[in-house]
CSV table of C-alpha atoms in Angstrom, one decimal:
chain,number,residue,atom,x,y,z
E,22,UNK,CA,-90.7,-174.7,-10.4
E,23,UNK,CA,-88.7,-171.5,-9.7
E,24,UNK,CA,-87.3,-171.4,-13.3
E,25,UNK,CA,-90.6,-170.7,-15.1
E,26,UNK,CA,-91.3,-167.9,-12.5
E,27,UNK,CA,-88.0,-166.3,-13.0
E,28,UNK,CA,-88.3,-166.8,-16.7
E,29,UNK,CA,-91.7,-165.0,-16.7
E,30,UNK,CA,-90.4,-162.3,-14.6
E,31,UNK,CA,-87.5,-161.9,-16.9
E,32,UNK,CA,-89.6,-161.8,-19.9
E,33,UNK,CA,-91.8,-159.2,-18.3
E,34,UNK,CA,-88.8,-157.2,-17.5
E,35,UNK,CA,-87.5,-157.6,-21.0
E,36,UNK,CA,-90.9,-156.5,-22.3
E,37,UNK,CA,-90.9,-153.6,-19.9
E,38,UNK,CA,-87.5,-152.5,-21.1
E,39,UNK,CA,-88.5,-153.0,-24.7
E,40,UNK,CA,-91.5,-150.7,-24.1
E,41,UNK,CA,-89.4,-148.1,-22.3
E,42,UNK,CA,-87.0,-148.3,-25.2
E,43,UNK,CA,-89.7,-147.7,-27.7
E,44,UNK,CA,-91.0,-144.9,-25.7
E,45,UNK,CA,-87.6,-143.4,-25.5
E,46,UNK,CA,-87.1,-143.9,-29.2
E,47,UNK,CA,-90.3,-142.2,-29.8
E,48,UNK,CA,-89.4,-139.3,-27.6
E,49,UNK,CA,-86.1,-139.1,-29.1
E,50,UNK,CA,-87.6,-139.1,-32.6
E,51,UNK,CA,-90.0,-136.4,-31.5
E,52,UNK,CA,-86.9,-134.4,-30.1
E,53,UNK,CA,-85.1,-134.9,-33.3
E,54,UNK,CA,-88.1,-133.6,-35.3
E,55,UNK,CA,-88.4,-130.7,-32.9
E,56,UNK,CA,-84.7,-129.8,-33.3
E,57,UNK,CA,-85.0,-130.0,-37.0
E,58,UNK,CA,-88.0,-127.7,-36.9
E,59,UNK,CA,-86.4,-125.4,-34.7
E,60,UNK,CA,-83.4,-125.3,-37.0
E,61,UNK,CA,-85.5,-124.7,-39.9
E,62,UNK,CA,-87.4,-122.0,-38.0
E,63,UNK,CA,-84.1,-120.4,-37.2
E,64,UNK,CA,-82.9,-120.5,-40.8
E,65,UNK,CA,-86.1,-119.1,-42.0
E,66,UNK,CA,-86.0,-116.4,-39.4
E,67,UNK,CA,-82.4,-115.6,-40.3
E,68,UNK,CA,-83.2,-115.4,-43.9
E,69,UNK,CA,-86.1,-113.1,-43.2
E,70,UNK,CA,-83.9,-111.0,-41.0
E,71,UNK,CA,-81.2,-110.9,-43.6
E,72,UNK,CA,-83.8,-109.8,-46.3
E,73,UNK,CA,-85.2,-107.1,-44.1
E,74,UNK,CA,-81.9,-105.8,-43.3
E,75,UNK,CA,-80.8,-105.8,-47.0
E,76,UNK,CA,-84.1,-104.1,-47.8
E,77,UNK,CA,-83.5,-101.5,-45.1
E,78,UNK,CA,-79.9,-100.8,-46.3
E,79,UNK,CA,-80.9,-100.5,-49.8
E,80,UNK,CA,-83.9,-98.2,-48.7
E,81,UNK,CA,-81.4,-96.0,-46.9
E,82,UNK,CA,-79.2,-95.9,-49.8
E,83,UNK,CA,-82.1,-95.0,-52.2
E,84,UNK,CA,-83.6,-92.3,-49.8
E,85,UNK,CA,-80.1,-90.6,-49.6
E,86,UNK,CA,-79.6,-90.9,-53.2
E,87,UNK,CA,-83.0,-89.6,-54.0
E,88,UNK,CA,-82.7,-86.8,-51.5
E,89,UNK,CA,-79.7,-85.5,-53.2
E,90,UNK,CA,-81.6,-84.4,-56.4
E,91,UNK,CA,-84.2,-81.8,-55.0
E,92,UNK,CA,-81.4,-80.6,-52.6
E,93,UNK,CA,-79.3,-79.9,-55.5
E,94,UNK,CA,-82.1,-77.7,-57.0
E,95,UNK,CA,-82.3,-75.8,-53.7
E,96,UNK,CA,-78.6,-75.4,-53.4
E,97,UNK,CA,-78.1,-74.5,-57.0
E,98,UNK,CA,-80.7,-72.0,-57.3
E,99,UNK,CA,-80.0,-70.3,-53.9
E,100,UNK,CA,-76.4,-69.8,-55.1
E,101,UNK,CA,-77.6,-68.6,-58.5
E,102,UNK,CA,-79.9,-66.1,-56.7
E,103,UNK,CA,-76.9,-65.0,-54.4
E,104,UNK,CA,-74.7,-64.5,-57.6
E,105,UNK,CA,-77.2,-62.9,-60.0
E,106,UNK,CA,-79.6,-61.0,-57.8
E,107,UNK,CA,-77.4,-59.9,-54.8
E,108,UNK,CA,-77.8,-56.2,-55.7
E,109,UNK,CA,-81.5,-56.4,-55.5
E,110,UNK,CA,-81.4,-57.6,-51.9
E,111,UNK,CA,-80.5,-55.6,-48.8
E,112,UNK,CA,-77.8,-56.9,-46.3
E,113,UNK,CA,-80.5,-58.8,-44.2
E,114,UNK,CA,-81.7,-60.5,-47.4
E,115,UNK,CA,-78.2,-61.4,-48.5
E,116,UNK,CA,-77.4,-62.8,-44.9
E,117,UNK,CA,-80.6,-65.0,-45.1
E,118,UNK,CA,-79.6,-66.3,-48.4
E,119,UNK,CA,-76.1,-67.0,-47.3
E,120,UNK,CA,-77.5,-69.1,-44.4
E,121,UNK,CA,-79.8,-71.0,-46.9
E,122,UNK,CA,-76.7,-71.8,-49.0
E,123,UNK,CA,-74.7,-72.9,-45.9
E,124,UNK,CA,-77.5,-75.0,-44.6
E,125,UNK,CA,-77.9,-76.8,-47.9
E,126,UNK,CA,-74.2,-77.4,-48.3
E,127,UNK,CA,-74.2,-79.0,-44.9
E,128,UNK,CA,-77.2,-81.2,-45.7
E,129,UNK,CA,-75.5,-82.2,-48.9
E,130,UNK,CA,-72.4,-83.2,-46.9
E,131,UNK,CA,-74.6,-85.2,-44.5
E,132,UNK,CA,-76.3,-87.1,-47.3
E,133,UNK,CA,-73.0,-87.8,-49.0
E,134,UNK,CA,-71.6,-89.1,-45.8
E,135,UNK,CA,-74.7,-91.3,-45.2
E,136,UNK,CA,-74.4,-92.5,-48.8
E,137,UNK,CA,-70.9,-93.5,-48.1
E,138,UNK,CA,-71.9,-95.2,-45.0
E,139,UNK,CA,-74.5,-97.3,-46.6
E,140,UNK,CA,-72.4,-98.0,-49.6
E,141,UNK,CA,-69.8,-99.6,-47.3
E,142,UNK,CA,-72.6,-101.6,-45.6
E,143,UNK,CA,-73.9,-103.0,-48.7
E,144,UNK,CA,-70.6,-103.6,-50.6
E,145,UNK,CA,-68.9,-106.9,-50.4
E,146,UNK,CA,-65.6,-107.1,-48.8
E,147,UNK,CA,-62.5,-108.3,-50.8
E,148,UNK,CA,-59.4,-108.9,-48.7
E,149,UNK,CA,-56.0,-108.9,-50.0
E,150,UNK,CA,-52.4,-108.0,-48.8
E,151,UNK,CA,-52.3,-104.2,-48.5
E,152,UNK,CA,-49.6,-101.8,-47.6
E,153,UNK,CA,-51.2,-99.5,-44.9
E,154,UNK,CA,-48.2,-97.1,-45.0
E,155,UNK,CA,-48.7,-96.5,-48.7
E,156,UNK,CA,-52.4,-95.8,-48.3
E,157,UNK,CA,-51.7,-93.4,-45.3
E,158,UNK,CA,-49.1,-91.6,-47.3
E,159,UNK,CA,-51.5,-91.0,-50.3
E,160,UNK,CA,-54.2,-89.8,-47.8
E,161,UNK,CA,-51.7,-87.4,-46.1
E,162,UNK,CA,-50.6,-86.2,-49.4
E,163,UNK,CA,-54.2,-85.4,-50.4
E,164,UNK,CA,-54.7,-83.5,-47.0
E,165,UNK,CA,-51.6,-81.5,-47.5
E,166,UNK,CA,-52.5,-80.6,-51.0
E,167,UNK,CA,-56.0,-79.4,-49.6
E,168,UNK,CA,-54.3,-77.1,-47.2
E,169,UNK,CA,-50.7,-76.3,-48.1
E,170,UNK,CA,-50.4,-73.8,-45.1
E,171,UNK,CA,-50.5,-76.4,-42.6
E,172,UNK,CA,-47.3,-77.5,-41.0
E,173,UNK,CA,-47.2,-80.7,-39.1
E,174,UNK,CA,-45.0,-83.7,-38.4
E,175,UNK,CA,-46.3,-86.9,-39.8
E,176,UNK,CA,-44.8,-90.2,-38.8
E,177,UNK,CA,-45.5,-93.2,-41.0
E,178,UNK,CA,-43.3,-96.3,-40.7
E,179,UNK,CA,-42.4,-98.2,-43.9
E,180,UNK,CA,-44.1,-101.4,-44.8
E,181,UNK,CA,-46.9,-101.6,-42.5
E,182,UNK,CA,-48.6,-104.6,-43.9
E,183,UNK,CA,-52.2,-105.5,-43.3
E,184,UNK,CA,-54.8,-108.0,-44.8
E,185,UNK,CA,-57.9,-106.0,-45.8
E,186,UNK,CA,-60.0,-104.6,-48.5
E,187,UNK,CA,-57.9,-101.8,-50.2
E,188,UNK,CA,-60.9,-99.7,-51.1
E,189,UNK,CA,-62.5,-99.8,-47.7
E,190,UNK,CA,-59.2,-99.4,-45.8
E,191,UNK,CA,-58.5,-96.3,-48.0
E,192,UNK,CA,-61.9,-94.9,-46.8
E,193,UNK,CA,-61.1,-95.7,-43.2
E,194,UNK,CA,-57.6,-94.2,-43.3
E,195,UNK,CA,-59.2,-91.1,-45.0
E,196,UNK,CA,-61.4,-90.7,-42.0
E,197,UNK,CA,-58.9,-91.4,-39.3
E,198,UNK,CA,-56.1,-89.4,-40.7
E,199,UNK,CA,-58.6,-86.6,-41.8
E,200,UNK,CA,-59.8,-86.5,-38.1
E,201,UNK,CA,-56.2,-86.2,-36.9
E,202,UNK,CA,-55.6,-83.5,-39.4
E,203,UNK,CA,-58.8,-81.7,-38.4
E,204,UNK,CA,-58.4,-82.0,-34.6
E,205,UNK,CA,-54.7,-80.9,-34.7
E,206,UNK,CA,-55.5,-77.6,-36.5
E,207,UNK,CA,-55.2,-75.4,-33.5
E,208,UNK,CA,-51.9,-77.0,-32.3
E,209,UNK,CA,-48.8,-75.1,-33.9
E,210,UNK,CA,-46.7,-78.3,-33.1
E,211,UNK,CA,-49.2,-80.8,-34.6
E,212,UNK,CA,-48.1,-84.4,-34.9
E,213,UNK,CA,-49.8,-87.4,-36.5
E,214,UNK,CA,-48.5,-90.9,-36.1
E,215,UNK,CA,-49.4,-94.2,-37.7
E,216,UNK,CA,-48.1,-97.4,-36.1
E,217,UNK,CA,-48.7,-100.8,-34.9
E,218,UNK,CA,-48.2,-103.1,-31.8
E,219,UNK,CA,-48.5,-106.8,-31.4
E,220,UNK,CA,-50.9,-108.0,-28.8
E,221,UNK,CA,-51.7,-111.7,-28.2
E,222,UNK,CA,-50.6,-112.7,-31.8
E,223,UNK,CA,-52.9,-110.0,-33.0
E,224,UNK,CA,-51.7,-107.0,-34.7
E,225,UNK,CA,-53.2,-103.7,-33.5
E,226,UNK,CA,-52.8,-100.5,-35.6
E,227,UNK,CA,-53.1,-97.0,-34.3
E,228,UNK,CA,-53.5,-93.5,-35.4
E,229,UNK,CA,-52.3,-90.9,-32.9
E,230,UNK,CA,-52.5,-87.3,-32.8
E,231,UNK,CA,-51.8,-84.4,-30.3
E,232,UNK,CA,-54.9,-82.5,-31.1
E,233,UNK,CA,-58.0,-81.4,-29.1
E,234,UNK,CA,-58.8,-84.9,-28.1
E,235,UNK,CA,-62.1,-85.7,-26.3
E,236,UNK,CA,-63.6,-86.5,-22.9
E,237,UNK,CA,-63.4,-90.3,-22.4
E,238,UNK,CA,-66.7,-90.0,-20.4
E,239,UNK,CA,-68.3,-89.8,-23.9
E,240,UNK,CA,-66.1,-92.4,-25.6
E,241,UNK,CA,-69.1,-94.7,-26.1
E,242,UNK,CA,-70.7,-92.0,-28.4
E,243,UNK,CA,-67.6,-91.7,-30.5
E,244,UNK,CA,-68.7,-94.3,-33.0
E,245,UNK,CA,-72.4,-93.6,-33.3
E,246,UNK,CA,-73.7,-92.1,-36.5
E,247,UNK,CA,-74.4,-88.2,-36.2
E,248,UNK,CA,-72.8,-88.2,-32.7
E,249,UNK,CA,-70.4,-85.4,-32.3
E,250,UNK,CA,-68.2,-84.4,-29.4
E,251,UNK,CA,-67.2,-81.0,-30.5
E,252,UNK,CA,-69.0,-77.9,-31.6
E,253,UNK,CA,-69.7,-77.4,-35.2
E,254,UNK,CA,-68.1,-73.9,-35.2
E,255,UNK,CA,-65.0,-75.3,-33.6
E,256,UNK,CA,-64.4,-78.5,-35.6
E,257,UNK,CA,-67.0,-78.9,-38.5
E,258,UNK,CA,-68.1,-82.3,-39.3
E,259,UNK,CA,-71.1,-84.5,-39.9
E,260,UNK,CA,-70.4,-87.1,-37.2
E,261,UNK,CA,-70.8,-90.0,-39.6
E,262,UNK,CA,-67.0,-90.6,-40.4
E,263,UNK,CA,-66.1,-92.8,-37.3
E,264,UNK,CA,-69.4,-94.7,-37.6
E,265,UNK,CA,-68.1,-95.4,-41.1
E,266,UNK,CA,-64.7,-96.5,-39.9
E,267,UNK,CA,-66.2,-98.8,-37.1
E,268,UNK,CA,-68.4,-100.5,-39.9
E,269,UNK,CA,-65.4,-100.9,-42.0
E,270,UNK,CA,-63.3,-102.5,-39.2
E,271,UNK,CA,-66.3,-104.8,-38.1
E,272,UNK,CA,-66.7,-105.9,-41.6
E,273,UNK,CA,-63.3,-107.0,-41.5
E,274,UNK,CA,-64.0,-109.1,-38.4
E,275,UNK,CA,-61.9,-106.5,-36.5
E,276,UNK,CA,-62.8,-103.5,-34.2
E,277,UNK,CA,-61.8,-99.9,-33.4
E,278,UNK,CA,-61.6,-98.1,-29.9
E,279,UNK,CA,-60.0,-95.0,-28.8
E,280,UNK,CA,-58.1,-93.4,-25.9
E,281,UNK,CA,-57.8,-89.7,-25.3
E,282,UNK,CA,-57.1,-87.0,-22.9
E,283,UNK,CA,-58.8,-83.6,-23.6
E,284,UNK,CA,-56.5,-81.0,-25.0
E,285,UNK,CA,-53.7,-83.5,-25.3
E,286,UNK,CA,-54.6,-85.6,-28.2
E,287,UNK,CA,-56.3,-88.9,-29.2
E,288,UNK,CA,-55.2,-92.5,-30.3
E,289,UNK,CA,-57.5,-94.6,-32.3
E,290,UNK,CA,-56.6,-98.3,-32.2
E,291,UNK,CA,-58.0,-100.8,-34.7
E,292,UNK,CA,-57.7,-104.5,-35.6
E,293,UNK,CA,-58.6,-106.2,-38.7
Y,28,UNK,CA,-61.9,-74.9,-83.4
Y,29,UNK,CA,-63.8,-71.8,-82.2
Y,30,UNK,CA,-67.2,-71.7,-80.5
Y,31,UNK,CA,-68.9,-69.7,-83.3
Y,32,UNK,CA,-70.9,-72.4,-84.9
Y,33,UNK,CA,-71.1,-74.9,-82.2
Y,34,UNK,CA,-74.2,-77.0,-81.3
Y,35,UNK,CA,-74.6,-78.1,-77.8
Y,36,UNK,CA,-77.1,-80.9,-77.2
Y,37,UNK,CA,-78.6,-81.1,-73.7
Y,38,UNK,CA,-80.4,-84.3,-72.9
Y,39,UNK,CA,-82.2,-83.7,-69.6
Y,40,UNK,CA,-85.7,-84.6,-68.5
Y,41,UNK,CA,-85.6,-82.4,-65.3
Y,42,UNK,CA,-86.6,-78.9,-66.0
Y,43,UNK,CA,-84.7,-77.7,-62.9
Y,44,UNK,CA,-81.4,-79.4,-64.1
Y,45,UNK,CA,-82.0,-77.9,-67.5
Y,46,UNK,CA,-82.1,-74.5,-66.0
Y,47,UNK,CA,-79.0,-75.0,-64.0
Y,48,UNK,CA,-77.3,-76.3,-67.1
Y,49,UNK,CA,-78.4,-73.3,-69.0
Y,50,UNK,CA,-77.0,-71.1,-66.2
Y,51,UNK,CA,-73.7,-72.9,-66.5
Y,52,UNK,CA,-73.6,-72.6,-70.3
Y,53,UNK,CA,-74.4,-68.9,-70.0
Y,54,UNK,CA,-71.6,-68.4,-67.5
Y,55,UNK,CA,-69.4,-70.3,-70.0
Y,56,UNK,CA,-70.1,-67.7,-72.6
Y,57,UNK,CA,-72.5,-69.9,-74.7
Y,58,UNK,CA,-75.6,-67.9,-75.9
Y,59,UNK,CA,-76.8,-69.8,-78.9
Y,60,UNK,CA,-76.7,-73.2,-80.5
Y,61,UNK,CA,-78.2,-75.0,-77.6
Y,62,UNK,CA,-80.7,-77.9,-78.5
Y,63,UNK,CA,-82.5,-79.4,-75.6
Y,64,UNK,CA,-84.2,-82.8,-75.7
Y,65,UNK,CA,-85.9,-84.4,-72.8
Y,66,UNK,CA,-86.0,-88.1,-74.0
Y,67,UNK,CA,-83.2,-90.5,-74.5
Y,68,UNK,CA,-84.6,-92.2,-77.6
Y,69,UNK,CA,-85.1,-88.7,-79.2
Y,70,UNK,CA,-81.4,-87.9,-78.5
Y,71,UNK,CA,-80.2,-91.2,-80.2
Y,72,UNK,CA,-82.3,-90.4,-83.1
Y,73,UNK,CA,-81.4,-86.9,-83.3
Y,74,UNK,CA,-77.5,-87.5,-83.2
Y,75,UNK,CA,-78.1,-90.4,-85.9
Y,76,UNK,CA,-80.5,-88.1,-87.9
Y,77,UNK,CA,-83.1,-90.9,-88.1
Y,78,UNK,CA,-86.8,-91.2,-87.2
Y,79,UNK,CA,-88.4,-88.0,-86.6
Y,80,UNK,CA,-85.1,-86.2,-87.0
Y,81,UNK,CA,-84.2,-87.8,-90.4
Y,82,UNK,CA,-84.4,-84.4,-92.0
Y,83,UNK,CA,-82.0,-82.9,-89.4
Y,84,UNK,CA,-79.4,-80.8,-91.3
Y,85,UNK,CA,-75.6,-81.5,-91.1
Y,86,UNK,CA,-75.1,-78.2,-89.6
Y,87,UNK,CA,-77.2,-79.1,-86.7
Y,88,UNK,CA,-74.9,-81.9,-85.7
Y,89,UNK,CA,-74.0,-81.5,-82.1
Y,90,UNK,CA,-70.4,-80.8,-81.3
Y,91,UNK,CA,-70.9,-81.9,-77.8
Y,92,UNK,CA,-73.6,-83.8,-75.9
Y,93,UNK,CA,-74.3,-83.2,-72.2
Y,94,UNK,CA,-76.2,-86.5,-71.5
Y,95,UNK,CA,-78.1,-87.1,-68.3
Y,96,UNK,CA,-77.4,-90.4,-66.7
Y,97,UNK,CA,-80.8,-91.1,-65.4
Y,98,UNK,CA,-83.5,-90.7,-68.1
Y,99,UNK,CA,-86.9,-92.2,-68.3
Y,100,UNK,CA,-87.2,-95.0,-70.9
Y,101,UNK,CA,-83.9,-95.1,-72.8
Y,102,UNK,CA,-81.2,-94.4,-70.3
Y,103,UNK,CA,-78.1,-92.1,-70.7
Y,104,UNK,CA,-75.8,-95.0,-71.1
Y,105,UNK,CA,-78.1,-96.6,-73.7
Y,106,UNK,CA,-78.0,-93.4,-75.6
Y,107,UNK,CA,-74.2,-93.3,-75.3
Y,108,UNK,CA,-74.0,-96.9,-76.8
Y,109,UNK,CA,-76.2,-95.8,-79.7
Y,110,UNK,CA,-74.0,-93.0,-80.4
Y,111,UNK,CA,-70.8,-94.9,-80.1
Y,112,UNK,CA,-72.3,-97.7,-82.5
Y,113,UNK,CA,-73.0,-95.2,-85.3
Y,114,UNK,CA,-70.0,-94.4,-87.7
Y,115,UNK,CA,-71.1,-90.8,-88.0
Y,116,UNK,CA,-71.2,-90.2,-84.2
Y,117,UNK,CA,-68.5,-92.5,-82.9
Y,118,UNK,CA,-66.1,-89.7,-82.0
Y,119,UNK,CA,-68.6,-87.2,-80.9
Y,120,UNK,CA,-68.1,-85.6,-77.5
Y,121,UNK,CA,-70.5,-87.1,-75.0
Y,122,UNK,CA,-70.3,-86.0,-71.5
Y,123,UNK,CA,-72.3,-88.0,-68.9
Y,124,UNK,CA,-74.0,-85.9,-66.2
Y,125,UNK,CA,-75.3,-87.4,-62.8
Y,126,UNK,CA,-76.3,-86.3,-59.4
Y,127,UNK,CA,-75.0,-89.7,-58.0
Y,128,UNK,CA,-71.5,-89.8,-56.4
Y,129,UNK,CA,-71.5,-93.5,-57.2
Y,130,UNK,CA,-68.1,-94.2,-58.5
Y,131,UNK,CA,-69.2,-97.2,-60.5
Y,132,UNK,CA,-71.3,-95.0,-62.8
Y,133,UNK,CA,-68.4,-93.0,-63.8
Y,134,UNK,CA,-66.4,-96.2,-64.5
Y,135,UNK,CA,-69.2,-97.7,-66.5
Y,136,UNK,CA,-69.6,-94.5,-68.5
Y,137,UNK,CA,-66.0,-94.2,-69.4
Y,138,UNK,CA,-65.9,-98.0,-70.3
Y,139,UNK,CA,-68.8,-97.3,-72.8
Y,140,UNK,CA,-67.0,-94.6,-74.4
Y,141,UNK,CA,-68.0,-91.5,-72.5
Y,142,UNK,CA,-65.7,-88.5,-73.3
Y,143,UNK,CA,-66.2,-86.9,-69.9
Y,144,UNK,CA,-68.2,-86.9,-66.8
Y,145,UNK,CA,-69.7,-84.0,-64.8
Y,146,UNK,CA,-71.1,-84.4,-61.2
Y,147,UNK,CA,-74.3,-82.4,-60.8
Y,148,UNK,CA,-74.3,-82.7,-57.1
Y,149,UNK,CA,-71.3,-80.3,-56.4
Y,150,UNK,CA,-71.8,-76.7,-55.6
Y,151,UNK,CA,-72.9,-74.4,-58.2
Y,152,UNK,CA,-69.5,-72.8,-58.8
Y,153,UNK,CA,-67.8,-76.2,-59.2
Y,154,UNK,CA,-70.5,-77.3,-61.4
Y,155,UNK,CA,-70.2,-74.3,-63.8
Y,156,UNK,CA,-66.4,-74.9,-63.8
Y,157,UNK,CA,-66.9,-78.5,-64.6
Y,158,UNK,CA,-69.1,-77.7,-67.6
Y,159,UNK,CA,-66.7,-74.9,-68.6
Y,160,UNK,CA,-63.8,-77.4,-68.7
Y,161,UNK,CA,-65.6,-79.9,-70.9
Y,162,UNK,CA,-66.4,-76.9,-73.3
Y,163,UNK,CA,-62.9,-75.8,-73.4
Y,164,UNK,CA,-61.8,-79.5,-74.0
Y,165,UNK,CA,-64.1,-80.3,-76.8
Y,166,UNK,CA,-65.2,-76.9,-78.4
Y,167,UNK,CA,-62.2,-74.8,-77.8
Y,168,UNK,CA,-61.7,-71.6,-75.8
Y,169,UNK,CA,-64.5,-69.1,-75.4
Y,170,UNK,CA,-64.3,-66.5,-78.4
């Protein structure tokens, strides 16, 4: 007589397990549905974010672009006034007008740099094998042509290869070497060096100078747009250059950082 | 070719930019023979002597056109295309002018057959020099 009891117990257990199993299945399906929904939500949000981001970027671009036109009118006519009507103004009037011209030029430079920055953000990256030495030499040649009086030692090794977007890397080298050029202006024995080192299978490039350098305490401000660590009268600039370079390196999947000692020079390292 | 009987066509919708252009022309020694149009379609008709300009005399044919890139309606590049597709104006000197520093605009203009390019966004002196250079290239030196 024990058999039927065992059997009924067993069948009850089986039924119970089956019920549990079905519950578990239900829960599992619910979870799957939830996961799918979450994934969908994340995709949707990402898409929304990307759209807003793109909109913001193109808005920034249009704003800078459209600001240029009225500024040109102010700049053009202030200069025309200075050229054509200077004799009708006294010294104070001329001084005011010169200040207006200087201010508009500076704003024009700012807008141009901002435009460059947003252009880089918007543009698609096209990587190919590039010769960084060649790019650097072209940039240095342009700098030397812009100021033939400057005497400085430039060290660029041959065949420094990299994998990057030629146009963007040209812009980055323009900024980095342009900075090195600018901040060594007061050093009679100025030196600029481009080089590379291998670190954990990754190639690190660097641009080194023996110029004014900066205080490492403010190093985190170095790459923020509009952030400047030197006085405008000492070293002019818009403070957008290094922000642009950082954006270029990050677009490549790389990064940029710097080391410096005030008065002794700075080294900017970057990876691609 | 001297600058005695030149015709310079300016196609510009902004009155301020027009004034700055006239300033540059004056600085370049140009005093007469300047035609100003504010509309792209008018400029295309004028160069081809069609539509409301069908009675334009051959003497009024522009020697050089300073064409704004950003015009309402028919754009500067569309005008350029029209000029290049007409046998009588296919070799006309057309200079595209823009406030934009976008490299692609210059490339596109040259591809469509622009003779030259002037950036309006530079300083006034540089702008005057750029206009002067185009005049020397296409209309000869100042008399």
